[in-house]
Short mmCIF file of C-alpha atoms in Angstrom, two decimals:
data_model
loop_
_atom_site.label_atom_id
_atom_site.label_comp_id
_atom_site.label_asym_id
_atom_site.label_seq_id
_atom_site.Cartn_x
_atom_site.Cartn_y
_atom_site.Cartn_z
CA MET A 5 -0.03 0.03 0.04
CA SER A 6 1.60 3.51 -0.85
CA PHE A 7 1.92 6.19 1.67
CA LYS A 8 -0.55 8.07 0.09
CA LYS A 9 -3.33 5.28 -0.41
CA PHE A 10 -2.75 4.37 3.44
CA LEU A 11 -3.50 8.25 4.34
CA ILE A 12 -6.59 8.50 2.32
CA ILE A 13 -7.86 5.18 3.60
CA GLY A 14 -6.94 6.38 7.26
CA THR A 15 -8.50 10.02 6.96
CA THR A 16 -11.60 8.82 4.94
CA LEU A 17 -13.24 7.66 8.54
CA VAL A 18 -13.12 10.90 9.78
CA ALA A 19 -14.16 12.34 6.42
CA VAL A 20 -17.44 10.47 6.68
CA GLY A 21 -17.78 9.93 10.20
CA GLY A 22 -19.74 13.17 11.62
CA GLY A 23 -16.04 15.57 11.07
CA ALA A 24 -15.62 17.87 14.56
CA ALA A 25 -18.57 16.03 16.40
CA TYR A 26 -17.10 12.59 15.74
CA LEU A 27 -13.50 13.31 16.78
CA TYR A 28 -14.67 14.89 20.02
CA ALA A 29 -16.85 11.76 21.01
CA GLN A 30 -13.71 9.64 20.63
CA GLY A 31 -11.76 11.90 22.91
CA PHE A 32 -9.12 14.14 22.26
CA TRP A 33 -7.17 15.48 25.42
CA GLY A 34 -3.82 14.42 26.67
CA VAL A 35 -2.46 12.36 23.73
CA VAL A 36 0.48 10.21 24.72
CA ASP A 37 2.93 9.19 21.40
CA THR A 38 4.93 5.88 22.82
CA PRO A 39 5.02 2.63 22.15
CA ALA A 40 3.65 1.73 25.45
CA ALA A 41 0.45 3.72 24.77
CA SER A 42 0.10 2.19 21.15
CA ALA A 43 0.23 -1.27 22.86
CA LYS A 44 -2.68 -0.87 24.47
CA VAL A 45 -4.73 -1.37 21.36
CA ILE A 46 -2.50 -4.02 19.72
CA PRO A 47 -3.67 -7.52 20.85
CA ASP A 48 -1.58 -10.02 23.42
CA GLU A 49 -1.45 -12.35 20.11
CA ALA A 50 0.74 -9.98 18.30
CA VAL A 51 4.47 -11.66 17.64
CA MET A 52 6.43 -8.33 16.43
CA VAL A 53 5.92 -4.79 16.82
CA GLY A 54 7.64 -1.78 14.91
CA PHE A 55 7.71 1.50 15.85
CA ILE A 56 8.29 4.11 13.74
CA SER A 57 9.35 7.52 15.08
CA THR A 58 7.86 10.72 13.05
CA ASP A 59 9.80 13.38 15.19
CA PRO A 60 11.13 15.63 12.76
CA GLN A 61 14.03 16.39 15.50
CA ALA A 62 15.10 12.84 15.65
CA TRP A 63 15.56 12.51 12.05
CA MET A 64 17.10 16.21 11.57
CA GLN A 65 19.92 14.67 13.67
CA LEU A 66 21.37 13.28 10.25
CA GLN A 67 22.01 16.29 9.01
CA LYS A 68 25.01 16.76 11.32
CA PHE A 69 26.60 13.97 9.34
CA GLY A 70 27.78 13.10 5.38
CA THR A 71 29.81 14.17 2.61
CA PRO A 72 28.23 16.81 0.04
CA GLU A 73 27.61 13.90 -2.35
CA LEU A 74 25.35 11.96 0.21
CA GLN A 75 23.75 15.06 1.40
CA THR A 76 22.75 16.03 -2.18
CA LEU A 77 21.54 12.67 -2.94
CA VAL A 78 19.45 12.24 0.01
CA ASN A 79 18.25 15.49 -0.59
CA GLN A 80 16.98 14.64 -3.66
CA SER A 81 15.60 11.59 -3.30
CA LEU A 82 13.35 13.12 -0.46
CA ASP A 83 12.25 15.75 -2.81
CA ASP A 84 11.36 12.92 -5.20
CA LEU A 85 9.64 10.66 -2.87
CA GLN A 86 7.35 13.71 -1.63
CA ALA A 87 6.91 14.55 -5.46
CA GLU A 88 5.63 10.70 -6.42
CA THR A 89 3.97 10.36 -3.20
CA PHE A 90 1.44 13.51 -3.40
CA LYS A 91 1.44 13.37 -7.50
CA ASP A 92 -1.18 15.68 -8.77
CA SER A 93 -2.23 16.80 -5.51
CA GLN A 94 -1.56 20.11 -3.36
CA ILE A 95 -0.66 17.79 -0.14
CA SER A 96 2.26 19.15 1.86
CA TYR A 97 4.07 16.76 4.40
CA GLU A 98 5.16 19.57 6.41
CA LYS A 99 1.87 21.74 6.04
CA ASP A 100 -0.55 18.89 6.11
CA LEU A 101 0.85 16.16 7.79
CA GLU A 102 3.48 17.00 10.75
CA PRO A 103 0.70 18.76 12.52
CA TRP A 104 -1.55 15.64 13.29
CA LEU A 105 0.75 12.80 12.27
CA GLY A 106 2.22 10.78 15.25
CA ASN A 107 4.78 8.20 15.52
CA VAL A 108 3.40 4.89 13.07
CA THR A 109 3.23 1.36 14.87
CA VAL A 110 2.94 -1.75 12.68
CA ALA A 111 1.76 -5.09 14.76
CA VAL A 112 2.39 -8.77 12.89
CA LEU A 113 -0.59 -10.93 13.93
CA PRO A 114 -0.59 -14.69 13.37
CA SER A 115 -3.27 -15.96 10.34
CA THR A 116 -6.32 -16.60 12.09
CA SER A 117 -7.53 -18.19 9.06
CA PRO A 118 -6.92 -22.25 8.51
CA GLU A 119 -6.66 -21.68 4.63
CA ALA A 120 -3.97 -18.82 4.97
CA VAL A 121 -1.71 -20.30 7.47
CA ASP A 122 1.30 -18.92 5.23
CA ASP A 123 0.29 -15.15 5.87
CA SER A 124 0.13 -12.83 8.72
CA GLN A 125 -1.91 -10.64 9.14
CA ILE A 126 -0.97 -6.81 9.87
CA LEU A 127 -2.11 -4.07 11.96
CA THR A 128 -1.01 -0.24 11.92
CA VAL A 129 -1.90 2.16 14.31
CA VAL A 130 -1.27 5.57 13.80
CA THR A 131 -1.27 8.21 17.03
CA ILE A 132 -3.17 11.05 16.00
CA LYS A 133 -1.36 14.12 17.58
CA ASN A 134 -4.00 16.64 16.94
CA LYS A 135 -7.61 15.58 15.30
CA PHE A 136 -8.17 19.25 14.51
CA ASN A 137 -5.43 19.21 12.15
CA LEU A 138 -6.45 15.66 10.74
CA LEU A 139 -10.13 16.84 10.24
CA LYS A 140 -8.99 19.54 7.83
CA PHE A 141 -6.51 17.47 6.31
CA ALA A 142 -9.40 14.49 5.51
CA SER A 143 -11.89 17.29 4.53
CA GLN A 144 -8.69 18.13 1.91
CA LEU A 145 -8.46 14.83 0.80
CA LYS A 146 -12.13 14.44 0.20
CA ARG A 147 -12.24 17.38 -1.97
CA GLU A 148 -9.23 16.44 -3.75
CA GLU A 149 -9.39 12.52 -3.95
CA LYS A 150 -12.31 9.99 -4.55
CA LEU A 151 -12.17 7.88 -1.67
CA GLY A 152 -13.49 4.95 -3.19
CA LYS A 153 -16.47 2.83 -2.05
CA THR A 154 -17.31 3.07 1.71
CA GLN A 155 -19.36 1.05 4.04
CA GLU A 156 -19.31 1.37 8.12
CA ILE A 157 -19.41 -1.57 9.89
CA ASP A 158 -20.55 -1.62 13.83
CA TYR A 159 -18.47 -3.91 15.96
CA ASN A 160 -18.59 -3.80 19.80
CA GLY A 161 -19.98 0.20 20.03
CA LEU A 162 -17.65 1.35 17.41
CA THR A 163 -17.72 2.18 13.98
CA ILE A 164 -15.36 0.28 11.95
CA LEU A 165 -15.15 1.81 7.73
CA GLU A 166 -14.26 -0.46 5.06
CA THR A 167 -12.90 1.41 2.08
CA THR A 168 -12.95 -0.49 -1.30
CA ASP A 169 -11.28 0.84 -4.48
CA ALA A 170 -9.98 -0.40 -7.89
CA GLU A 171 -6.65 -2.24 -5.87
CA LYS A 172 -7.71 -3.79 -2.46
CA THR A 173 -10.39 -3.21 0.51
CA PHE A 174 -9.00 -1.75 3.63
CA TYR A 175 -10.58 -1.40 7.21
CA SER A 176 -10.03 1.25 10.00
CA ALA A 177 -11.03 2.52 13.11
CA VAL A 178 -10.45 5.58 15.57
CA LEU A 179 -9.57 4.52 18.89
CA ARG A 180 -9.42 7.83 20.90
CA GLN A 181 -5.84 9.13 19.97
CA HIS A 182 -4.79 6.34 17.51
CA LEU A 183 -6.06 5.47 13.65
CA VAL A 184 -5.84 1.45 13.51
CA ILE A 185 -5.91 0.32 9.93
CA SER A 186 -5.48 -3.23 8.17
CA GLU A 187 -6.27 -5.17 4.80
CA ASP A 188 -8.08 -7.38 7.11
CA VAL A 189 -11.21 -6.65 9.22
CA LYS A 190 -10.11 -8.90 12.02
CA PRO A 191 -7.28 -7.22 13.11
CA VAL A 192 -9.38 -4.07 13.47
CA GLN A 193 -12.08 -5.87 15.29
CA LEU A 194 -9.23 -7.18 17.75
CA ALA A 195 -8.00 -3.78 18.16
CA ILE A 196 -11.28 -2.62 19.26
CA ASP A 197 -11.63 -5.41 21.62
CA SER A 198 -7.93 -4.85 23.46
CA PHE A 199 -9.19 -0.81 23.51
CA LYS A 200 -12.44 -2.14 25.13
CA GLY A 201 -10.81 -3.92 27.82
CA GLU A 202 -9.73 -7.54 26.53
CA PRO A 203 -5.71 -8.81 26.34
CA SER A 204 -3.45 -6.43 24.74
CA LEU A 205 0.13 -6.02 25.09
CA ALA A 206 0.02 -3.29 27.23
CA SER A 207 -1.61 -5.76 29.99
CA GLN A 208 0.73 -8.41 29.92
CA GLY A 209 3.01 -8.18 33.09
CA ASP A 210 6.28 -8.68 31.36
CA VAL A 211 5.37 -7.84 27.79
CA ALA A 212 3.83 -4.64 28.96
CA LYS A 213 7.07 -4.10 30.81
CA LEU A 214 9.15 -4.99 27.65
CA PHE A 215 7.18 -1.75 25.87
CA SER A 216 7.43 0.62 28.96
CA GLN A 217 11.27 0.23 29.72
CA ASP A 218 13.44 2.48 27.95
CA ILE A 219 16.16 1.35 25.25
CA ASP A 220 18.68 3.86 26.01
CA ILE A 221 19.54 5.46 22.90
CA LEU A 222 19.49 8.79 22.41
CA ASN A 223 17.14 10.14 19.38
CA PRO A 224 15.64 6.83 18.76
CA ILE A 225 14.08 6.56 15.02
CA VAL A 226 12.97 2.97 15.04
CA LYS A 227 12.20 0.55 17.65
CA PHE A 228 10.85 -3.54 17.50
CA TYR A 229 9.52 -5.43 19.89
CA ILE A 230 9.21 -9.25 19.81
CA PRO A 231 7.11 -10.13 23.07
CA ASP A 232 8.10 -13.80 22.58
CA TYR A 233 10.49 -15.08 20.65
CA THR A 234 9.38 -18.42 20.15
CA ALA A 235 6.26 -17.36 18.69
CA PHE A 236 7.54 -15.24 16.44
CA VAL A 237 9.93 -18.02 14.98
CA GLN A 238 7.66 -20.19 14.20
CA GLU A 239 5.07 -17.66 12.34
CA MET A 240 7.95 -16.81 10.56
CA VAL A 241 8.48 -20.54 9.69
CA ALA A 242 4.84 -21.21 8.97
CA ASN A 243 4.71 -18.07 6.80
CA ASN A 244 7.65 -19.57 4.58
CA PRO A 245 6.76 -22.94 2.89
CA GLU A 246 10.71 -23.63 1.80
CA VAL A 247 11.65 -23.86 5.55
CA ALA A 248 10.97 -27.33 7.40
CA PRO A 249 9.40 -27.39 10.48
CA LEU A 250 11.49 -27.07 13.41
CA PRO A 251 12.63 -30.22 15.24
CA PRO A 252 11.29 -30.80 18.37
CA ALA A 253 14.59 -29.82 19.96
CA THR A 254 15.53 -26.55 18.49
CA LEU A 255 11.63 -25.84 20.19
CA GLU A 256 12.89 -26.51 23.28
CA GLN A 257 16.26 -24.41 23.06
CA LEU A 258 14.34 -21.37 21.69
CA GLN A 259 11.98 -21.61 25.05
CA GLY A 260 15.20 -20.16 26.39
CA PHE A 261 14.90 -16.78 24.50
CA LYS A 262 12.10 -14.67 26.40
CA SER A 263 11.80 -11.34 24.52
CA VAL A 264 13.84 -9.05 22.27
CA LYS A 265 13.71 -5.55 21.63
CA MET A 266 15.82 -3.41 19.21
CA GLY A 267 16.18 0.54 18.43
CA MET A 268 18.37 2.53 16.21
CA GLY A 269 18.83 6.36 17.00
CA ILE A 270 21.14 8.66 15.98
CA ASP A 271 24.13 10.31 18.44
CA ASP A 272 27.00 12.52 18.23
CA VAL A 273 28.68 9.67 16.58
CA GLY A 274 26.44 8.14 14.08
CA ILE A 275 23.88 5.72 13.91
CA ARG A 276 23.74 3.37 17.09
CA LEU A 277 21.70 -0.14 17.10
CA LYS A 278 20.89 -1.67 20.52
CA THR A 279 19.25 -5.18 20.84
CA ILE A 280 18.28 -6.25 24.41
CA ALA A 281 17.45 -10.20 25.01
CA ASN A 282 15.54 -11.22 27.68
CA VAL A 283 16.67 -15.22 28.31
CA GLU A 284 16.27 -17.68 30.96
CA PRO A 285 19.77 -17.80 32.53
CA SER A 286 19.75 -21.70 32.59
CA ALA A 287 19.79 -21.71 28.63
CA ILE A 288 22.69 -19.90 28.06
CA GLN A 289 25.46 -22.78 28.56
CA VAL A 290 28.22 -20.79 28.14
CA GLU A 291 29.45 -18.64 31.17
CA PHE A 292 29.66 -14.60 30.76
CA LYS A 293 33.55 -13.89 31.31
CA PRO A 294 34.34 -10.17 30.00
CA ASN A 295 37.10 -10.35 27.29
CA PRO A 296 40.46 -8.92 28.54
CA GLY A 297 41.27 -7.23 24.91
CA GLN A 298 44.68 -7.93 25.42
CA ILE A 299 45.15 -9.71 22.20
CA ILE A 300 43.93 -6.68 20.25
CA SER A 301 47.37 -4.81 20.79
CA GLN A 302 49.20 -7.98 18.44
CA PHE A 303 47.65 -6.65 15.52
CA PRO A 304 49.24 -3.77 13.60
CA ALA A 305 47.28 -0.22 13.31
CA SER A 306 46.67 -0.88 9.42
CA THR A 307 44.33 -3.54 10.10
CA MET A 308 40.92 -2.94 8.55
CA MET A 309 38.72 -5.59 10.14
CA LEU A 310 39.05 -7.23 13.31
CA LEU A 311 36.65 -10.09 15.44
CA THR A 312 37.81 -10.94 18.82
CA GLY A 313 36.06 -13.26 21.85
CA ASN A 314 37.34 -15.70 23.93
CA GLY A 315 37.01 -19.36 25.33
CA ILE A 316 36.57 -21.09 21.93
CA SER A 317 36.93 -24.10 23.91
CA GLN A 318 33.55 -23.70 26.05
CA GLY A 319 31.79 -22.73 23.23
CA TRP A 320 32.28 -26.27 21.43
CA ASP A 321 31.73 -27.78 24.49
CA ALA A 322 28.14 -26.40 25.18
CA ILE A 323 27.34 -27.58 21.37
CA ALA A 324 28.53 -30.70 22.49
CA GLU A 325 26.29 -30.79 25.22
CA SER A 326 23.51 -29.14 23.20
CA ALA A 327 23.79 -32.02 20.40
CA GLN A 328 22.89 -34.88 23.28
CA THR A 329 19.54 -33.70 22.66
CA ASP A 330 19.41 -32.49 19.26
CA PRO A 331 19.76 -35.50 16.72
CA GLN A 332 20.32 -33.04 13.59
CA LEU A 333 23.15 -31.47 15.50
CA GLN A 334 24.68 -35.05 16.50
CA GLN A 335 24.91 -35.82 13.36
CA GLY A 336 26.26 -32.73 12.14
CA LEU A 337 29.44 -33.01 14.57
CA ASN A 338 29.68 -37.15 14.23
CA SER A 339 30.45 -36.08 10.64
CA LEU A 340 32.78 -33.72 11.50
CA ARG A 341 34.69 -35.87 13.80
CA SER A 342 34.57 -38.49 11.16
CA ALA A 343 36.04 -36.35 8.60
CA ALA A 344 38.89 -35.06 11.14
CA ASN A 345 39.54 -38.56 12.14
CA SER A 346 40.04 -39.78 8.59
CA ILE A 347 43.45 -37.81 8.82
CA ASN A 348 43.93 -38.34 12.38
CA LEU A 349 42.68 -34.89 14.15
CA ASP A 350 41.06 -35.04 16.95
CA VAL A 351 38.16 -32.68 17.14
CA ASP A 352 37.17 -32.10 20.43
CA ASN A 353 40.51 -32.25 22.10
CA GLY A 354 43.34 -31.76 19.11
CA ILE A 355 41.43 -28.91 17.56
CA PHE A 356 38.83 -26.85 19.54
CA GLY A 357 40.01 -28.18 23.15
CA TRP A 358 43.33 -25.89 23.55
CA MET A 359 41.73 -22.77 22.53
CA ASP A 360 40.74 -21.91 25.74
CA GLY A 361 42.09 -18.06 25.88
CA GLU A 362 41.09 -15.02 23.82
CA PHE A 363 41.14 -15.24 20.06
CA ALA A 364 41.10 -12.59 17.20
CA LEU A 365 40.74 -12.67 13.21
CA GLY A 366 41.91 -9.87 11.59
CA VAL A 367 42.24 -8.63 7.97
CA ILE A 368 44.90 -6.54 7.20
CA PRO A 369 45.14 -4.68 3.67
CA SER A 370 48.55 -6.30 1.57
CA THR A 371 50.06 -5.35 -1.81
CA GLU A 372 52.71 -8.17 -1.67
CA GLY A 373 53.24 -11.77 -2.23
CA ILE A 374 50.81 -14.38 -3.21
CA LEU A 375 47.43 -12.37 -2.18
CA ALA A 376 48.89 -8.82 -3.96
CA PRO A 377 45.63 -9.63 -6.40
CA VAL A 378 42.56 -9.52 -4.00
CA GLY A 379 44.19 -6.70 -1.67
CA PHE A 380 44.50 -7.95 1.98
CA GLY A 381 45.63 -11.22 3.73
CA GLY A 382 44.56 -12.67 7.13
CA VAL A 383 45.52 -13.44 10.48
CA ILE A 384 44.19 -15.78 13.23
CA VAL A 385 45.93 -15.12 17.15
CA PHE A 386 44.75 -17.74 19.78
CA GLN A 387 45.86 -17.17 23.20
CA THR A 388 46.20 -21.21 24.80
CA SER A 389 47.28 -22.79 28.31
CA ASP A 390 48.19 -25.65 26.55
CA ARG A 391 50.91 -24.95 24.25
CA ALA A 392 51.97 -28.35 23.86
CA THR A 393 48.52 -29.78 22.56
CA ALA A 394 48.19 -26.50 20.24
CA GLN A 395 52.08 -27.55 19.00
CA ALA A 396 50.91 -31.33 18.44
CA THR A 397 48.05 -30.52 16.33
CA LEU A 398 50.33 -27.82 13.84
CA THR A 399 52.88 -30.83 13.39
CA GLN A 400 50.09 -32.98 11.91
CA LEU A 401 48.95 -30.53 9.64
CA ASP A 402 52.48 -29.46 8.65
CA THR A 403 52.69 -33.32 7.81
CA LEU A 404 49.36 -33.41 5.72
CA ALA A 405 50.55 -30.47 3.77
CA GLN A 406 53.67 -32.12 2.91
CA GLN A 407 52.01 -35.07 1.91
CA ASN A 408 50.22 -33.03 -0.54
CA THR A 409 53.26 -31.47 -2.67
CA ILE A 410 53.32 -28.37 -0.18
CA GLN A 411 56.77 -27.15 1.08
CA VAL A 412 56.97 -27.09 4.99
CA LEU A 413 59.94 -24.72 5.77
CA PRO A 414 61.22 -22.99 8.81
CA ARG A 415 62.58 -19.69 8.93
CA THR A 416 63.42 -16.99 11.42
CA VAL A 417 61.83 -13.63 11.34
CA GLN A 418 62.97 -10.64 13.65
CA GLY A 419 64.73 -13.16 15.73
CA GLN A 420 61.56 -15.64 15.92
CA SER A 421 61.19 -19.06 14.33
CA VAL A 422 58.15 -19.60 12.27
CA THR A 423 56.86 -22.48 10.02
CA GLU A 424 55.75 -21.37 6.49
CA TRP A 425 53.59 -23.41 3.91
CA THR A 426 54.92 -22.44 0.36
CA ILE A 427 53.29 -24.00 -3.09
CA PRO A 428 56.15 -24.24 -5.66
CA GLY A 429 56.40 -21.45 -8.21
CA GLN A 430 53.29 -19.47 -6.21
CA GLY A 431 54.92 -18.55 -3.12
CA THR A 432 54.07 -18.67 0.82
CA TRP A 433 50.50 -18.64 1.55
CA LEU A 434 50.42 -19.64 5.24
CA GLY A 435 52.96 -19.41 8.06
CA TYR A 436 52.50 -19.38 11.73
CA GLY A 437 54.47 -18.76 15.04
CA TRP A 438 54.55 -18.00 18.72
CA LEU A 439 54.32 -14.29 19.81
CA ASP A 440 55.05 -15.11 23.31
CA GLN A 441 54.79 -18.60 25.20
CA ASN A 442 51.23 -18.83 24.95
CA THR A 443 50.00 -16.75 22.08
CA LEU A 444 49.94 -18.51 18.62
CA PHE A 445 49.44 -16.57 15.37
CA ILE A 446 48.31 -17.93 11.78
CA ALA A 447 48.91 -15.72 8.77
CA ILE A 448 47.51 -15.90 5.43
CA GLY A 449 49.98 -14.45 3.22
CA GLU A 450 53.87 -14.06 3.81
CA PRO A 451 53.78 -10.13 3.82
CA MET A 452 51.03 -10.90 7.34
CA VAL A 453 54.62 -12.95 9.12
CA GLU A 454 56.62 -9.95 8.65
CA LYS A 455 53.56 -7.25 10.03
CA MET A 456 52.76 -9.30 12.84
CA LEU A 457 56.32 -9.96 13.59
CA ALA A 458 58.17 -6.55 12.69
CA LYS A 459 56.13 -4.26 14.89
CA THR A 460 57.04 -1.28 12.30
CA GLU A 461 53.88 0.70 13.20
CA PRO A 462 51.81 1.22 16.19
CA SER A 463 49.04 -1.26 17.39
CA LEU A 464 45.57 -1.27 16.47
CA ASP A 465 44.52 -0.35 20.25
CA GLN A 466 46.58 2.78 19.71
CA SER A 467 44.70 3.93 16.46
CA GLU A 468 42.80 6.62 16.48
CA SER A 469 40.13 5.26 13.93
CA PHE A 470 39.91 1.69 16.05
CA THR A 471 39.73 3.99 19.49
CA ALA A 472 37.04 6.56 18.04
CA VAL A 473 34.73 3.52 17.48
CA THR A 474 35.03 1.05 20.26
CA GLU A 475 35.54 3.83 23.27
CA ASN A 476 31.58 4.60 22.35
CA LEU A 477 30.78 0.93 23.20
CA PRO A 478 30.28 -0.60 26.14
CA GLN A 479 33.97 -1.75 27.65
CA SER A 480 32.76 -4.97 29.73
CA ASN A 481 31.79 -7.32 26.58
CA ASN A 482 32.85 -10.68 25.00
CA GLY A 483 34.86 -8.90 22.17
CA TYR A 484 34.48 -6.67 19.49
CA PHE A 485 33.63 -6.48 15.50
CA TYR A 486 35.35 -3.71 14.32
CA LEU A 487 35.52 -2.55 10.57
CA ASP A 488 37.50 0.61 9.08
CA MET A 489 35.33 1.78 6.24
CA ASP A 490 38.19 3.63 4.87
CA LYS A 491 40.51 1.10 4.69
CA THR A 492 38.11 -1.57 3.12
CA MET A 493 36.86 0.84 0.58
CA THR A 494 40.53 1.54 -0.79
CA VAL A 495 40.99 -2.21 -1.01
CA VAL A 496 37.76 -2.46 -2.67
CA ASN A 497 38.21 0.29 -4.75
CA GLY A 498 41.94 -0.95 -6.13
CA PHE A 499 40.57 -4.44 -6.52
CA LEU A 500 37.96 -3.23 -8.86
CA GLU A 501 40.02 -1.18 -10.83
CA ASN A 502 42.62 -4.26 -11.40
CA THR A 503 39.88 -6.46 -12.36
CA ILE A 504 37.15 -4.16 -13.89
CA PRO A 505 39.79 -1.69 -15.64
CA GLU A 506 37.02 -0.29 -17.87
CA THR A 507 34.63 2.91 -17.13
CA PRO A 508 33.59 2.62 -13.79
CA ASP A 509 29.86 2.24 -13.59
CA SER A 510 28.08 5.50 -13.20
CA SER A 511 24.69 3.94 -12.71
CA SER A 512 22.68 5.71 -10.04
CA ASP A 513 22.01 2.94 -7.58
CA THR A 514 26.01 2.53 -8.04
CA GLN A 515 26.34 6.26 -6.99
CA THR A 516 24.44 5.85 -4.53
CA ALA A 517 25.76 2.92 -2.96
CA LEU A 518 29.40 4.90 -3.15
CA ALA A 519 28.06 8.01 -1.58
CA ILE A 520 26.62 5.91 1.75
CA LEU A 521 29.92 3.85 2.00
CA ASN A 522 32.25 6.81 1.59
CA SER A 523 30.40 8.28 4.43
CA VAL A 524 31.00 5.81 6.72
CA GLN A 525 34.13 6.06 8.71
CA GLY A 526 33.71 2.41 10.50
CA ILE A 527 31.85 -0.10 12.19
CA GLY A 528 31.69 -1.57 15.70
CA GLY A 529 29.61 -3.78 17.86
CA THR A 530 30.00 -6.04 20.62
CA ALA A 531 27.93 -8.26 22.92
CA THR A 532 27.49 -7.59 26.93
CA GLN A 533 25.56 -9.01 29.81
CA ALA A 534 23.59 -6.46 32.24
CA ASN A 535 22.71 -9.47 34.29
CA PRO A 536 22.15 -13.01 34.17
CA SER A 537 18.77 -12.88 32.21
CA THR A 538 19.83 -9.78 30.17
CA HIS A 539 21.87 -9.67 27.15
CA ILE A 540 22.97 -6.70 24.94
CA PHE A 541 23.89 -6.37 21.32
CA GLU A 542 25.60 -2.92 20.52
CA MET A 543 26.45 -1.30 17.53
CA ILE A 544 27.99 1.87 16.20
CA VAL A 545 28.21 3.27 12.67
CA ARG A 546 30.40 6.33 12.58
CA LEU A 547 29.73 8.74 10.18
CA GLU A 548 31.73 11.35 8.39
CA PRO A 549 31.08 14.76 10.13
CA LYS A 550 28.93 17.27 7.46
CA THR A 551 31.16 18.86 5.38
CA ILE A 552 31.22 21.37 2.86
CA ASN A 553 34.23 20.49 0.80
CA ARG A 554 35.97 17.09 0.27
#
């Protein structure tokens, strides 16, 4: 449904429902425009709710960021959107809509029809900030538009308006300060029932807290709420006939996840996204231990991507335990173990068992060696308390490599011993060594070995690009995800120039994508735990401050 059609359907009820007298009868004092207020008219069976802010002050925060190219594209897109939405009309968003249009809430309800089990129902709830301005707008629409065929339906003491045009039929009702709209009559009837006192999302104890407790982000523009995570997943699976039904073991595991809420806001750094999951503590088999973050100092400042964490062995043990009650997972693990056994490797002890400390995966730009054509190489670093087992596994892998025509040769770099795998005629593609007694690195590409041992540049944790992103994230966490967009775009552009030397793509979509990417300085994310039942994921997209000239 187009935005223009949405407005016409929603305001038709006001236009034909008795005007000011109708609105007065519905009440118009004390408008509260929050997710908790909208939840009062959303049936308790809703599996997901999206809340979209129409506060111009929140959206205007984006004007602080962006290159001139992006600013031009955004302004042009907004102008084109308004021109297309209100084509052949005198309607202006600022003049005609903003005075009455409040925040918009979209709820997903499970289908109530056995014949349509693969089709969820959508209920849209619009807060009416000022009903007299809405009446004025409705009168304008009535003069300008053909409102289609309308019919009033009495339900539970209120009026539902059925509106039919050449495209579809829609149903709407005004519930005091809210306008509810759906393509089906049942969601509107359920909204009226909730408004009249039947169970709603706002009346369901812990679910009500989900909507009333703040997500704690500045200038929120979008929020999502999933009151019952298991019901949500089941509904999404039911709506996709290509997805097999969830096995009982998976459903049992999902019971540990109670609810989820997500928010996106705009602060002084850029765009912040935050997800809060309410879980059953017993369902999380891996104990939360703040990541020390010491391993970050092993990487050079030129690192363009980094993923850190700790306790791979603990996570593997949790997976193995879960497999005991999940036949499909157990089958997968057995296949993995069998494949490893065929080359004399022990997955549980020889591979994952010694990975009990911090770990990090980094991507570093490189224009040398075997990986020069792609422009980057990779490094994995592990901290372990069992160096002997780790070294024994590496020795087994060396033997396996030699059996497949790969040369395994020792070398000394910066006074430290490393082992390198070389393909005759191509060069070194892998090397490994020990940075200290308990820290192993495995590098993909010969230059990466020198990068990790030579220490010719500051470490990543001293990099301004890294600290500018991560200092705005919780410091007590499970580890970081970090992406330096400036370095990444340099590598991407170089790769494209080498592989596609023809005239650059000047299409509108390509230019828009490049303008957006060039306005992002970096991306960082982390996971943390407020308490055993509350897990939080937070991500920041650091944007280029607004500039006039590049």
